[in-house]
Amino acid sequence: MSSTADFTTSQRWRYAIKPASWPKLLVPTILGQAVGIVVAGGLSIPALLLGLLFTLLNGTFIVLLNDWGDREVDTLKRRMFPHSCSPKTIPDGILPARQLLVAGAAAGLASVLVAFLLGGLMERPWLGPLGALCALVFVAYSLPPVALNYRGGGELLEALGVGLLLPCFHAYAQSGVFWAPEWWLFPGFVALSLASALASGLSDEESDRAGGKRTLATAVGNAATRRTLEVVVLLAALLWLLAGSWVPALPLWAMVPAVLIVLVHGGVMLRVSSQATTGAFAAQGVYKRLLHRGIWLGALLVAAALLVASFRGLL
């Protein structure tokens, strides 16, 4: 019997929304807010609070409907690895598919409404459409008829949504402008988001291949995927270092801690990389935790450096 069988209703919903994965959206939210605050020269409380609400609703939409869209492949994975992978929301009966579909769709609609509300309140005419685009990118990623995570290219779309659109949404919410030199901080984060998306396919390689999903891992295998994402991490560190020369708000030295965090975690990843082979779920988990820790700590350091430099009058 699954260890989730005795969950209360609230525990089932908490499990379904996967709180451990939320830094993947909260970190780009913080990065985008920091960029917007510096560009605007001050903090907007409505943009901060309603922007956070947008992220929470958008994240709920993504998590629930991703499980709904992947229910067949998740069922297949549980059959293939009944003792090696964590319980899945729908296949393990934690919540029925219909409840996830309804709740996820409602959260997605609410996120778009919040984006339009914030856009009207802050006189940001493009904020509503940008919020809708954030939702549509996920729809194209996971849901039919497009479902790029089944056709190929899903990792690139995830990098675009998490690494660029979400921080740009928050930067625009705070500042009201679509471009400033501080935007040069985003390409490095896009690269890190791509590395994260590629890593996500490692633990699902065999079940994704059996279920017909096309990811880099199913196309070229585990080892080539690891080599690719490790190069992408190095590229991201280089882009962030270059951004220190392109962003007037930051002296070059201010980017060094974030770059070092990424490189140190990347170096440890390389040391354990040979263990994160196909089917080695525990080793893959260590490998991905190192990657995510480097991404999240690095991005938070970038946001902190930007805010500190701004408030110390280094603009």
PDB file of C-alpha atoms in Angstrom:
ATOM      1  CA  MET A   1       0.000   0.000   0.000  1.00  0.00           C
ATOM      2  CA  SER A   2       1.265   3.462  -0.870  1.00  0.00           C
ATOM      3  CA  SER A   3       2.515   5.587   2.008  1.00  0.00           C
ATOM      4  CA  THR A   4       0.174   8.286   0.700  1.00  0.00           C
ATOM      5  CA  ALA A   5      -2.956   6.225   1.347  1.00  0.00           C
ATOM      6  CA  ASP A   6      -3.617   7.816   4.747  1.00  0.00           C
ATOM      7  CA  PHE A   7      -3.130  11.405   3.574  1.00  0.00           C
ATOM      8  CA  THR A   8      -5.762  13.928   4.562  1.00  0.00           C
ATOM      9  CA  THR A   9      -7.333  16.054   1.840  1.00  0.00           C
ATOM     10  CA  SER A  10      -5.011  18.973   2.588  1.00  0.00           C
ATOM     11  CA  GLN A  11      -1.984  16.670   2.552  1.00  0.00           C
ATOM     12  CA  ARG A  12      -3.051  15.313  -0.837  1.00  0.00           C
ATOM     13  CA  TRP A  13      -3.274  18.798  -2.319  1.00  0.00           C
ATOM     14  CA  ARG A  14       0.015  19.806  -0.731  1.00  0.00           C
ATOM     15  CA  TYR A  15       1.665  16.752  -2.258  1.00  0.00           C
ATOM     16  CA  ALA A  16       0.108  17.534  -5.650  1.00  0.00           C
ATOM     17  CA  ILE A  17       1.465  21.087  -5.826  1.00  0.00           C
ATOM     18  CA  LYS A  18       5.018  19.844  -5.096  1.00  0.00           C
ATOM     19  CA  PRO A  19       6.298  22.584  -2.746  1.00  0.00           C
ATOM     20  CA  ALA A  20       9.916  21.411  -3.084  1.00  0.00           C
ATOM     21  CA  SER A  21       9.877  22.452  -6.752  1.00  0.00           C
ATOM     22  CA  TRP A  22       8.585  25.982  -6.172  1.00  0.00           C
ATOM     23  CA  PRO A  23      11.995  27.712  -6.040  1.00  0.00           C
ATOM     24  CA  LYS A  24      12.094  27.001  -9.780  1.00  0.00           C
ATOM     25  CA  LEU A  25       9.474  29.770 -10.157  1.00  0.00           C
ATOM     26  CA  LEU A  26      10.061  31.856  -7.041  1.00  0.00           C
ATOM     27  CA  VAL A  27      13.736  32.500  -7.843  1.00  0.00           C
ATOM     28  CA  PRO A  28      13.042  34.014 -11.305  1.00  0.00           C
ATOM     29  CA  THR A  29      10.258  36.001  -9.653  1.00  0.00           C
ATOM     30  CA  ILE A  30      12.745  37.499  -7.182  1.00  0.00           C
ATOM     31  CA  LEU A  31      15.303  38.128  -9.927  1.00  0.00           C
ATOM     32  CA  GLY A  32      12.750  39.900 -12.118  1.00  0.00           C
ATOM     33  CA  GLN A  33      11.405  41.952  -9.229  1.00  0.00           C
ATOM     34  CA  ALA A  34      14.932  43.046  -8.294  1.00  0.00           C
ATOM     35  CA  VAL A  35      15.678  44.128 -11.860  1.00  0.00           C
ATOM     36  CA  GLY A  36      12.409  46.056 -12.029  1.00  0.00           C
ATOM     37  CA  ILE A  37      12.970  47.770  -8.682  1.00  0.00           C
ATOM     38  CA  VAL A  38      16.415  48.975  -9.736  1.00  0.00           C
ATOM     39  CA  VAL A  39      15.210  50.181 -13.140  1.00  0.00           C
ATOM     40  CA  ALA A  40      12.251  51.995 -11.558  1.00  0.00           C
ATOM     41  CA  GLY A  41      14.360  53.439  -8.765  1.00  0.00           C
ATOM     42  CA  GLY A  42      11.961  52.238  -6.088  1.00  0.00           C
ATOM     43  CA  LEU A  43       9.675  49.463  -4.874  1.00  0.00           C
ATOM     44  CA  SER A  44       6.013  49.145  -5.849  1.00  0.00           C
ATOM     45  CA  ILE A  45       4.179  47.149  -3.175  1.00  0.00           C
ATOM     46  CA  PRO A  46       1.223  46.262  -5.482  1.00  0.00           C
ATOM     47  CA  ALA A  47       3.635  45.023  -8.153  1.00  0.00           C
ATOM     48  CA  LEU A  48       5.417  42.926  -5.539  1.00  0.00           C
ATOM     49  CA  LEU A  49       2.343  41.398  -3.893  1.00  0.00           C
ATOM     50  CA  LEU A  50       0.182  40.891  -6.971  1.00  0.00           C
ATOM     51  CA  GLY A  51       3.245  39.732  -8.886  1.00  0.00           C
ATOM     52  CA  LEU A  52       3.860  37.084  -6.236  1.00  0.00           C
ATOM     53  CA  LEU A  53       0.194  36.063  -6.429  1.00  0.00           C
ATOM     54  CA  PHE A  54       0.564  35.710 -10.195  1.00  0.00           C
ATOM     55  CA  THR A  55       3.548  33.387  -9.739  1.00  0.00           C
ATOM     56  CA  LEU A  56       1.729  31.255  -7.168  1.00  0.00           C
ATOM     57  CA  LEU A  57      -1.333  30.879  -9.393  1.00  0.00           C
ATOM     58  CA  ASN A  58       0.737  30.294 -12.514  1.00  0.00           C
ATOM     59  CA  GLY A  59       2.850  27.728 -10.686  1.00  0.00           C
ATOM     60  CA  THR A  60      -0.232  25.880  -9.441  1.00  0.00           C
ATOM     61  CA  PHE A  61      -1.564  25.866 -13.001  1.00  0.00           C
ATOM     62  CA  ILE A  62       1.704  24.435 -14.319  1.00  0.00           C
ATOM     63  CA  VAL A  63       2.181  21.766 -11.653  1.00  0.00           C
ATOM     64  CA  LEU A  64      -1.371  20.418 -11.668  1.00  0.00           C
ATOM     65  CA  LEU A  65      -1.918  20.410 -15.421  1.00  0.00           C
ATOM     66  CA  ASN A  66       1.535  18.980 -16.054  1.00  0.00           C
ATOM     67  CA  ASP A  67       0.559  15.992 -13.917  1.00  0.00           C
ATOM     68  CA  TRP A  68      -2.738  15.788 -15.787  1.00  0.00           C
ATOM     69  CA  GLY A  69      -0.997  15.930 -19.170  1.00  0.00           C
ATOM     70  CA  ASP A  70       1.623  13.340 -18.148  1.00  0.00           C
ATOM     71  CA  ARG A  71      -0.759  10.944 -16.414  1.00  0.00           C
ATOM     72  CA  GLU A  72      -0.236   8.120 -18.935  1.00  0.00           C
ATOM     73  CA  VAL A  73       3.566   8.354 -18.910  1.00  0.00           C
ATOM     74  CA  ASP A  74       3.548   8.671 -15.101  1.00  0.00           C
ATOM     75  CA  THR A  75       1.454   5.494 -14.903  1.00  0.00           C
ATOM     76  CA  LEU A  76       3.933   3.759 -17.175  1.00  0.00           C
ATOM     77  CA  LYS A  77       6.872   4.894 -15.039  1.00  0.00           C
ATOM     78  CA  ARG A  78       5.248   3.575 -11.868  1.00  0.00           C
ATOM     79  CA  ARG A  79       4.774   0.209 -13.565  1.00  0.00           C
ATOM     80  CA  MET A  80       8.372   0.158 -14.765  1.00  0.00           C
ATOM     81  CA  PHE A  81       9.887   1.328 -11.461  1.00  0.00           C
ATOM     82  CA  PRO A  82       7.390   0.590  -8.663  1.00  0.00           C
ATOM     83  CA  HIS A  83      10.006   0.853  -5.922  1.00  0.00           C
ATOM     84  CA  SER A  84      12.448   3.383  -7.383  1.00  0.00           C
ATOM     85  CA  CYS A  85      10.412   6.498  -8.108  1.00  0.00           C
ATOM     86  CA  SER A  86       8.177   8.619  -5.925  1.00  0.00           C
ATOM     87  CA  PRO A  87       4.378   8.196  -5.924  1.00  0.00           C
ATOM     88  CA  LYS A  88       2.618  10.028  -8.749  1.00  0.00           C
ATOM     89  CA  THR A  89      -0.432  12.161  -8.043  1.00  0.00           C
ATOM     90  CA  ILE A  90      -2.876  10.537 -10.472  1.00  0.00           C
ATOM     91  CA  PRO A  91      -1.508   6.974 -10.927  1.00  0.00           C
ATOM     92  CA  ASP A  92      -1.218   6.455  -7.160  1.00  0.00           C
ATOM     93  CA  GLY A  93      -4.722   7.748  -6.492  1.00  0.00           C
ATOM     94  CA  ILE A  94      -3.599  10.746  -4.467  1.00  0.00           C
ATOM     95  CA  LEU A  95      -6.043  12.932  -6.387  1.00  0.00           C
ATOM     96  CA  PRO A  96      -8.321  12.111  -9.339  1.00  0.00           C
ATOM     97  CA  ALA A  97      -7.447  13.440 -12.779  1.00  0.00           C
ATOM     98  CA  ARG A  98     -10.625  15.521 -13.058  1.00  0.00           C
ATOM     99  CA  GLN A  99      -9.861  17.454  -9.864  1.00  0.00           C
ATOM    100  CA  LEU A 100      -6.369  18.305 -11.110  1.00  0.00           C
ATOM    101  CA  LEU A 101      -7.751  19.417 -14.473  1.00  0.00           C
ATOM    102  CA  VAL A 102     -10.400  21.685 -12.943  1.00  0.00           C
ATOM    103  CA  ALA A 103      -8.161  23.152 -10.234  1.00  0.00           C
ATOM    104  CA  GLY A 104      -5.254  23.653 -12.624  1.00  0.00           C
ATOM    105  CA  ALA A 105      -7.392  25.338 -15.269  1.00  0.00           C
ATOM    106  CA  ALA A 106      -8.958  27.606 -12.633  1.00  0.00           C
ATOM    107  CA  ALA A 107      -5.519  28.602 -11.339  1.00  0.00           C
ATOM    108  CA  GLY A 108      -4.335  29.363 -14.869  1.00  0.00           C
ATOM    109  CA  LEU A 109      -7.357  31.549 -15.596  1.00  0.00           C
ATOM    110  CA  ALA A 110      -6.942  33.317 -12.256  1.00  0.00           C
ATOM    111  CA  SER A 111      -3.258  34.000 -12.991  1.00  0.00           C
ATOM    112  CA  VAL A 112      -4.146  35.731 -16.261  1.00  0.00           C
ATOM    113  CA  LEU A 113      -6.872  37.768 -14.549  1.00  0.00           C
ATOM    114  CA  VAL A 114      -4.380  38.876 -11.878  1.00  0.00           C
ATOM    115  CA  ALA A 115      -1.944  39.911 -14.627  1.00  0.00           C
ATOM    116  CA  PHE A 116      -4.606  42.069 -16.299  1.00  0.00           C
ATOM    117  CA  LEU A 117      -5.675  43.484 -12.915  1.00  0.00           C
ATOM    118  CA  LEU A 118      -2.104  44.424 -12.046  1.00  0.00           C
ATOM    119  CA  GLY A 119      -1.584  45.852 -15.515  1.00  0.00           C
ATOM    120  CA  GLY A 120      -4.605  48.113 -15.123  1.00  0.00           C
ATOM    121  CA  LEU A 121      -3.684  49.126 -11.591  1.00  0.00           C
ATOM    122  CA  MET A 122      -0.075  49.961 -12.489  1.00  0.00           C
ATOM    123  CA  GLU A 123      -0.825  51.338 -15.975  1.00  0.00           C
ATOM    124  CA  ARG A 124       1.200  48.576 -17.605  1.00  0.00           C
ATOM    125  CA  PRO A 125      -0.775  47.871 -20.809  1.00  0.00           C
ATOM    126  CA  TRP A 126       1.308  44.859 -21.829  1.00  0.00           C
ATOM    127  CA  LEU A 127       1.295  43.098 -18.464  1.00  0.00           C
ATOM    128  CA  GLY A 128      -1.965  41.229 -19.066  1.00  0.00           C
ATOM    129  CA  PRO A 129      -0.894  39.919 -22.478  1.00  0.00           C
ATOM    130  CA  LEU A 130       2.500  38.998 -21.027  1.00  0.00           C
ATOM    131  CA  GLY A 131       0.790  37.033 -18.253  1.00  0.00           C
ATOM    132  CA  ALA A 132      -1.370  35.284 -20.842  1.00  0.00           C
ATOM    133  CA  LEU A 133       1.761  34.456 -22.843  1.00  0.00           C
ATOM    134  CA  CYS A 134       3.324  32.862 -19.752  1.00  0.00           C
ATOM    135  CA  ALA A 135       0.272  30.592 -19.532  1.00  0.00           C
ATOM    136  CA  LEU A 136       0.240  29.840 -23.266  1.00  0.00           C
ATOM    137  CA  VAL A 137       3.895  28.802 -23.225  1.00  0.00           C
ATOM    138  CA  PHE A 138       3.049  26.111 -20.701  1.00  0.00           C
ATOM    139  CA  VAL A 139      -0.001  25.029 -22.720  1.00  0.00           C
ATOM    140  CA  ALA A 140       2.239  24.645 -25.774  1.00  0.00           C
ATOM    141  CA  TYR A 141       4.756  22.753 -23.646  1.00  0.00           C
ATOM    142  CA  SER A 142       2.537  20.178 -22.009  1.00  0.00           C
ATOM    143  CA  LEU A 143      -0.980  20.048 -23.445  1.00  0.00           C
ATOM    144  CA  PRO A 144      -2.413  18.892 -26.774  1.00  0.00           C
ATOM    145  CA  PRO A 145      -2.536  19.661 -29.623  1.00  0.00           C
ATOM    146  CA  VAL A 146       1.007  21.124 -29.484  1.00  0.00           C
ATOM    147  CA  ALA A 147       2.577  19.321 -26.476  1.00  0.00           C
ATOM    148  CA  LEU A 148       6.185  20.054 -27.397  1.00  0.00           C
ATOM    149  CA  ASN A 149       7.472  17.980 -24.503  1.00  0.00           C
ATOM    150  CA  TYR A 150       6.177  14.985 -26.482  1.00  0.00           C
ATOM    151  CA  ARG A 151       7.221  16.218 -29.939  1.00  0.00           C
ATOM    152  CA  GLY A 152      10.649  17.645 -29.051  1.00  0.00           C
ATOM    153  CA  GLY A 153      11.815  21.105 -28.051  1.00  0.00           C
ATOM    154  CA  GLY A 154      10.074  21.153 -24.696  1.00  0.00           C
ATOM    155  CA  GLU A 155      13.306  21.956 -22.872  1.00  0.00           C
ATOM    156  CA  LEU A 156      13.827  25.085 -24.973  1.00  0.00           C
ATOM    157  CA  LEU A 157      10.261  26.199 -24.330  1.00  0.00           C
ATOM    158  CA  GLU A 158      10.684  25.652 -20.580  1.00  0.00           C
ATOM    159  CA  ALA A 159      13.880  27.710 -20.621  1.00  0.00           C
ATOM    160  CA  LEU A 160      12.033  30.496 -22.433  1.00  0.00           C
ATOM    161  CA  GLY A 161       9.126  30.473 -19.990  1.00  0.00           C
ATOM    162  CA  VAL A 162      10.991  30.097 -16.701  1.00  0.00           C
ATOM    163  CA  GLY A 163      14.236  31.802 -17.657  1.00  0.00           C
ATOM    164  CA  LEU A 164      12.969  34.775 -19.663  1.00  0.00           C
ATOM    165  CA  LEU A 165       9.212  35.385 -19.697  1.00  0.00           C
ATOM    166  CA  LEU A 166       8.651  35.040 -15.942  1.00  0.00           C
ATOM    167  CA  PRO A 167      11.467  37.385 -14.841  1.00  0.00           C
ATOM    168  CA  CYS A 168      10.541  39.818 -17.636  1.00  0.00           C
ATOM    169  CA  PHE A 169       6.939  39.823 -16.396  1.00  0.00           C
ATOM    170  CA  HIS A 170       8.073  40.875 -12.934  1.00  0.00           C
ATOM    171  CA  ALA A 171      10.670  43.360 -14.168  1.00  0.00           C
ATOM    172  CA  TYR A 172       8.032  45.029 -16.353  1.00  0.00           C
ATOM    173  CA  ALA A 173       5.488  44.978 -13.508  1.00  0.00           C
ATOM    174  CA  GLN A 174       7.866  46.945 -11.297  1.00  0.00           C
ATOM    175  CA  SER A 175       9.417  49.259 -13.885  1.00  0.00           C
ATOM    176  CA  GLY A 176       6.946  49.681 -16.727  1.00  0.00           C
ATOM    177  CA  VAL A 177       9.700  49.335 -19.343  1.00  0.00           C
ATOM    178  CA  PHE A 178      10.554  46.400 -21.594  1.00  0.00           C
ATOM    179  CA  TRP A 179      14.243  47.076 -21.960  1.00  0.00           C
ATOM    180  CA  ALA A 180      17.026  48.418 -19.786  1.00  0.00           C
ATOM    181  CA  PRO A 181      20.697  47.396 -19.502  1.00  0.00           C
ATOM    182  CA  GLU A 182      19.779  45.298 -16.451  1.00  0.00           C
ATOM    183  CA  TRP A 183      17.999  42.912 -18.838  1.00  0.00           C
ATOM    184  CA  TRP A 184      21.462  41.591 -19.773  1.00  0.00           C
ATOM    185  CA  LEU A 185      21.257  39.575 -16.556  1.00  0.00           C
ATOM    186  CA  PHE A 186      18.536  37.397 -18.077  1.00  0.00           C
ATOM    187  CA  PRO A 187      20.465  35.491 -20.826  1.00  0.00           C
ATOM    188  CA  GLY A 188      22.623  33.766 -18.216  1.00  0.00           C
ATOM    189  CA  PHE A 189      19.520  32.766 -16.296  1.00  0.00           C
ATOM    190  CA  VAL A 190      17.901  31.461 -19.493  1.00  0.00           C
ATOM    191  CA  ALA A 191      20.941  29.226 -19.997  1.00  0.00           C
ATOM    192  CA  LEU A 192      20.693  27.940 -16.420  1.00  0.00           C
ATOM    193  CA  SER A 193      16.976  27.291 -16.899  1.00  0.00           C
ATOM    194  CA  LEU A 194      17.806  25.280 -20.015  1.00  0.00           C
ATOM    195  CA  ALA A 195      20.290  23.208 -18.012  1.00  0.00           C
ATOM    196  CA  SER A 196      17.580  22.574 -15.417  1.00  0.00           C
ATOM    197  CA  ALA A 197      15.095  21.533 -18.102  1.00  0.00           C
ATOM    198  CA  LEU A 198      17.610  19.135 -19.644  1.00  0.00           C
ATOM    199  CA  ALA A 199      18.363  17.630 -16.232  1.00  0.00           C
ATOM    200  CA  SER A 200      14.662  16.993 -15.624  1.00  0.00           C
ATOM    201  CA  GLY A 201      14.664  14.465 -18.444  1.00  0.00           C
ATOM    202  CA  LEU A 202      17.403  12.311 -16.929  1.00  0.00           C
ATOM    203  CA  SER A 203      15.279  10.485 -14.364  1.00  0.00           C
ATOM    204  CA  ASP A 204      12.445  10.013 -16.868  1.00  0.00           C
ATOM    205  CA  GLU A 205      14.598   8.820 -19.769  1.00  0.00           C
ATOM    206  CA  GLU A 206      13.382   5.220 -19.934  1.00  0.00           C
ATOM    207  CA  SER A 207       9.707   5.868 -19.206  1.00  0.00           C
ATOM    208  CA  ASP A 208       9.642   8.875 -21.533  1.00  0.00           C
ATOM    209  CA  ARG A 209      11.135   6.788 -24.332  1.00  0.00           C
ATOM    210  CA  ALA A 210       8.615   4.012 -23.724  1.00  0.00           C
ATOM    211  CA  GLY A 211       5.775   6.536 -23.571  1.00  0.00           C
ATOM    212  CA  GLY A 212       6.746   8.327 -26.769  1.00  0.00           C
ATOM    213  CA  LYS A 213       8.047  11.583 -25.269  1.00  0.00           C
ATOM    214  CA  ARG A 214      10.890  13.274 -27.140  1.00  0.00           C
ATOM    215  CA  THR A 215      13.465  14.900 -24.888  1.00  0.00           C
ATOM    216  CA  LEU A 216      17.183  15.318 -25.352  1.00  0.00           C
ATOM    217  CA  ALA A 217      17.715  12.386 -22.982  1.00  0.00           C
ATOM    218  CA  THR A 218      15.491  10.078 -25.048  1.00  0.00           C
ATOM    219  CA  ALA A 219      17.102  11.283 -28.290  1.00  0.00           C
ATOM    220  CA  VAL A 220      20.822  11.151 -27.472  1.00  0.00           C
ATOM    221  CA  GLY A 221      20.966   9.326 -24.148  1.00  0.00           C
ATOM    222  CA  ASN A 222      21.971  10.054 -20.577  1.00  0.00           C
ATOM    223  CA  ALA A 223      25.694  10.722 -20.995  1.00  0.00           C
ATOM    224  CA  ALA A 224      25.346  13.152 -23.906  1.00  0.00           C
ATOM    225  CA  THR A 225      22.584  15.010 -22.072  1.00  0.00           C
ATOM    226  CA  ARG A 226      24.788  15.426 -19.012  1.00  0.00           C
ATOM    227  CA  ARG A 227      27.685  16.677 -21.124  1.00  0.00           C
ATOM    228  CA  THR A 228      25.383  19.140 -22.880  1.00  0.00           C
ATOM    229  CA  LEU A 229      23.883  20.622 -19.735  1.00  0.00           C
ATOM    230  CA  GLU A 230      27.314  20.886 -18.107  1.00  0.00           C
ATOM    231  CA  VAL A 231      28.516  22.970 -21.060  1.00  0.00           C
ATOM    232  CA  VAL A 232      25.365  25.092 -20.789  1.00  0.00           C
ATOM    233  CA  VAL A 233      26.114  25.754 -17.097  1.00  0.00           C
ATOM    234  CA  LEU A 234      29.598  26.954 -18.041  1.00  0.00           C
ATOM    235  CA  LEU A 235      28.081  29.174 -20.741  1.00  0.00           C
ATOM    236  CA  ALA A 236      25.667  30.638 -18.180  1.00  0.00           C
ATOM    237  CA  ALA A 237      28.528  31.535 -15.834  1.00  0.00           C
ATOM    238  CA  LEU A 238      30.313  33.266 -18.719  1.00  0.00           C
ATOM    239  CA  LEU A 239      27.171  35.201 -19.681  1.00  0.00           C
ATOM    240  CA  TRP A 240      26.735  36.405 -16.095  1.00  0.00           C
ATOM    241  CA  LEU A 241      30.361  37.471 -15.925  1.00  0.00           C
ATOM    242  CA  LEU A 242      29.945  39.422 -19.163  1.00  0.00           C
ATOM    243  CA  ALA A 243      26.744  40.974 -17.817  1.00  0.00           C
ATOM    244  CA  GLY A 244      28.852  42.600 -15.122  1.00  0.00           C
ATOM    245  CA  SER A 245      30.434  44.654 -17.907  1.00  0.00           C
ATOM    246  CA  TRP A 246      27.144  45.475 -19.617  1.00  0.00           C
ATOM    247  CA  VAL A 247      24.987  46.466 -16.621  1.00  0.00           C
ATOM    248  CA  PRO A 248      25.833  49.949 -15.306  1.00  0.00           C
ATOM    249  CA  ALA A 249      24.064  49.169 -12.038  1.00  0.00           C
ATOM    250  CA  LEU A 250      26.667  46.538 -11.198  1.00  0.00           C
ATOM    251  CA  PRO A 251      30.423  46.843 -10.823  1.00  0.00           C
ATOM    252  CA  LEU A 252      32.112  43.812 -12.341  1.00  0.00           C
ATOM    253  CA  TRP A 253      33.168  42.434  -8.967  1.00  0.00           C
ATOM    254  CA  ALA A 254      29.536  42.258  -7.841  1.00  0.00           C
ATOM    255  CA  MET A 255      28.886  39.360 -10.235  1.00  0.00           C
ATOM    256  CA  VAL A 256      31.844  37.320  -9.004  1.00  0.00           C
ATOM    257  CA  PRO A 257      30.072  35.629  -6.030  1.00  0.00           C
ATOM    258  CA  ALA A 258      27.174  34.434  -8.207  1.00  0.00           C
ATOM    259  CA  VAL A 259      29.519  33.189 -10.913  1.00  0.00           C
ATOM    260  CA  LEU A 260      31.643  31.356  -8.334  1.00  0.00           C
ATOM    261  CA  ILE A 261      28.550  29.714  -6.827  1.00  0.00           C
ATOM    262  CA  VAL A 262      27.541  28.410 -10.249  1.00  0.00           C
ATOM    263  CA  LEU A 263      31.067  27.229 -11.079  1.00  0.00           C
ATOM    264  CA  VAL A 264      31.641  25.543  -7.705  1.00  0.00           C
ATOM    265  CA  HIS A 265      28.359  23.646  -7.910  1.00  0.00           C
ATOM    266  CA  GLY A 266      29.109  22.842 -11.538  1.00  0.00           C
ATOM    267  CA  GLY A 267      32.494  21.473 -10.529  1.00  0.00           C
ATOM    268  CA  VAL A 268      30.971  19.194  -7.893  1.00  0.00           C
ATOM    269  CA  MET A 269      28.401  18.109 -10.485  1.00  0.00           C
ATOM    270  CA  LEU A 270      31.245  17.029 -12.755  1.00  0.00           C
ATOM    271  CA  ARG A 271      32.729  14.933  -9.947  1.00  0.00           C
ATOM    272  CA  VAL A 272      29.486  12.984  -9.448  1.00  0.00           C
ATOM    273  CA  SER A 273      28.362  13.074 -13.082  1.00  0.00           C
ATOM    274  CA  SER A 274      29.685   9.615 -13.949  1.00  0.00           C
ATOM    275  CA  GLN A 275      27.428   8.114 -11.266  1.00  0.00           C
ATOM    276  CA  ALA A 276      24.211   9.740 -12.570  1.00  0.00           C
ATOM    277  CA  THR A 277      23.716   7.127 -15.264  1.00  0.00           C
ATOM    278  CA  THR A 278      20.468   5.793 -16.703  1.00  0.00           C
ATOM    279  CA  GLY A 279      18.340   4.262 -13.949  1.00  0.00           C
ATOM    280  CA  ALA A 280      20.597   5.498 -11.123  1.00  0.00           C
ATOM    281  CA  PHE A 281      17.834   7.580  -9.575  1.00  0.00           C
ATOM    282  CA  ALA A 282      19.588   8.355  -6.279  1.00  0.00           C
ATOM    283  CA  ALA A 283      22.746   9.579  -8.018  1.00  0.00           C
ATOM    284  CA  GLN A 284      20.655  11.558 -10.497  1.00  0.00           C
ATOM    285  CA  GLY A 285      18.910  13.180  -7.541  1.00  0.00           C
ATOM    286  CA  VAL A 286      22.247  14.300  -6.068  1.00  0.00           C
ATOM    287  CA  TYR A 287      23.350  15.597  -9.464  1.00  0.00           C
ATOM    288  CA  LYS A 288      20.153  17.596  -9.992  1.00  0.00           C
ATOM    289  CA  ARG A 289      20.157  18.990  -6.444  1.00  0.00           C
ATOM    290  CA  LEU A 290      23.656  20.356  -7.010  1.00  0.00           C
ATOM    291  CA  LEU A 291      22.521  21.940 -10.266  1.00  0.00           C
ATOM    292  CA  HIS A 292      19.419  23.515  -8.750  1.00  0.00           C
ATOM    293  CA  ARG A 293      21.278  24.750  -5.691  1.00  0.00           C
ATOM    294  CA  GLY A 294      23.825  26.464  -7.922  1.00  0.00           C
ATOM    295  CA  ILE A 295      21.093  28.026 -10.066  1.00  0.00           C
ATOM    296  CA  TRP A 296      18.955  29.252  -7.197  1.00  0.00           C
ATOM    297  CA  LEU A 297      21.754  30.529  -4.958  1.00  0.00           C
ATOM    298  CA  GLY A 298      23.474  32.137  -7.919  1.00  0.00           C
ATOM    299  CA  ALA A 299      20.339  33.951  -9.078  1.00  0.00           C
ATOM    300  CA  LEU A 300      19.533  35.124  -5.555  1.00  0.00           C
ATOM    301  CA  LEU A 301      23.067  36.501  -5.242  1.00  0.00           C
ATOM    302  CA  VAL A 302      22.618  38.360  -8.540  1.00  0.00           C
ATOM    303  CA  ALA A 303      19.364  39.880  -7.271  1.00  0.00           C
ATOM    304  CA  ALA A 304      20.964  40.817  -3.947  1.00  0.00           C
ATOM    305  CA  ALA A 305      24.027  42.340  -5.628  1.00  0.00           C
ATOM    306  CA  LEU A 306      21.813  44.409  -7.902  1.00  0.00           C
ATOM    307  CA  LEU A 307      19.714  45.748  -5.030  1.00  0.00           C
ATOM    308  CA  VAL A 308      22.713  46.448  -2.792  1.00  0.00           C
ATOM    309  CA  ALA A 309      24.563  48.239  -5.582  1.00  0.00           C
ATOM    310  CA  SER A 310      21.478  50.317  -6.323  1.00  0.00           C
ATOM    311  CA  PHE A 311      20.784  51.339  -2.764  1.00  0.00           C
ATOM    312  CA  ARG A 312      24.444  52.156  -2.163  1.00  0.00           C
ATOM    313  CA  GLY A 313      24.235  54.675  -4.960  1.00  0.00           C
ATOM    314  CA  LEU A 314      26.338  52.710  -7.443  1.00  0.00           C
ATOM    315  CA  LEU A 315      23.939  53.297 -10.316  1.00  0.00           C
TER     316      LEU A 315
END
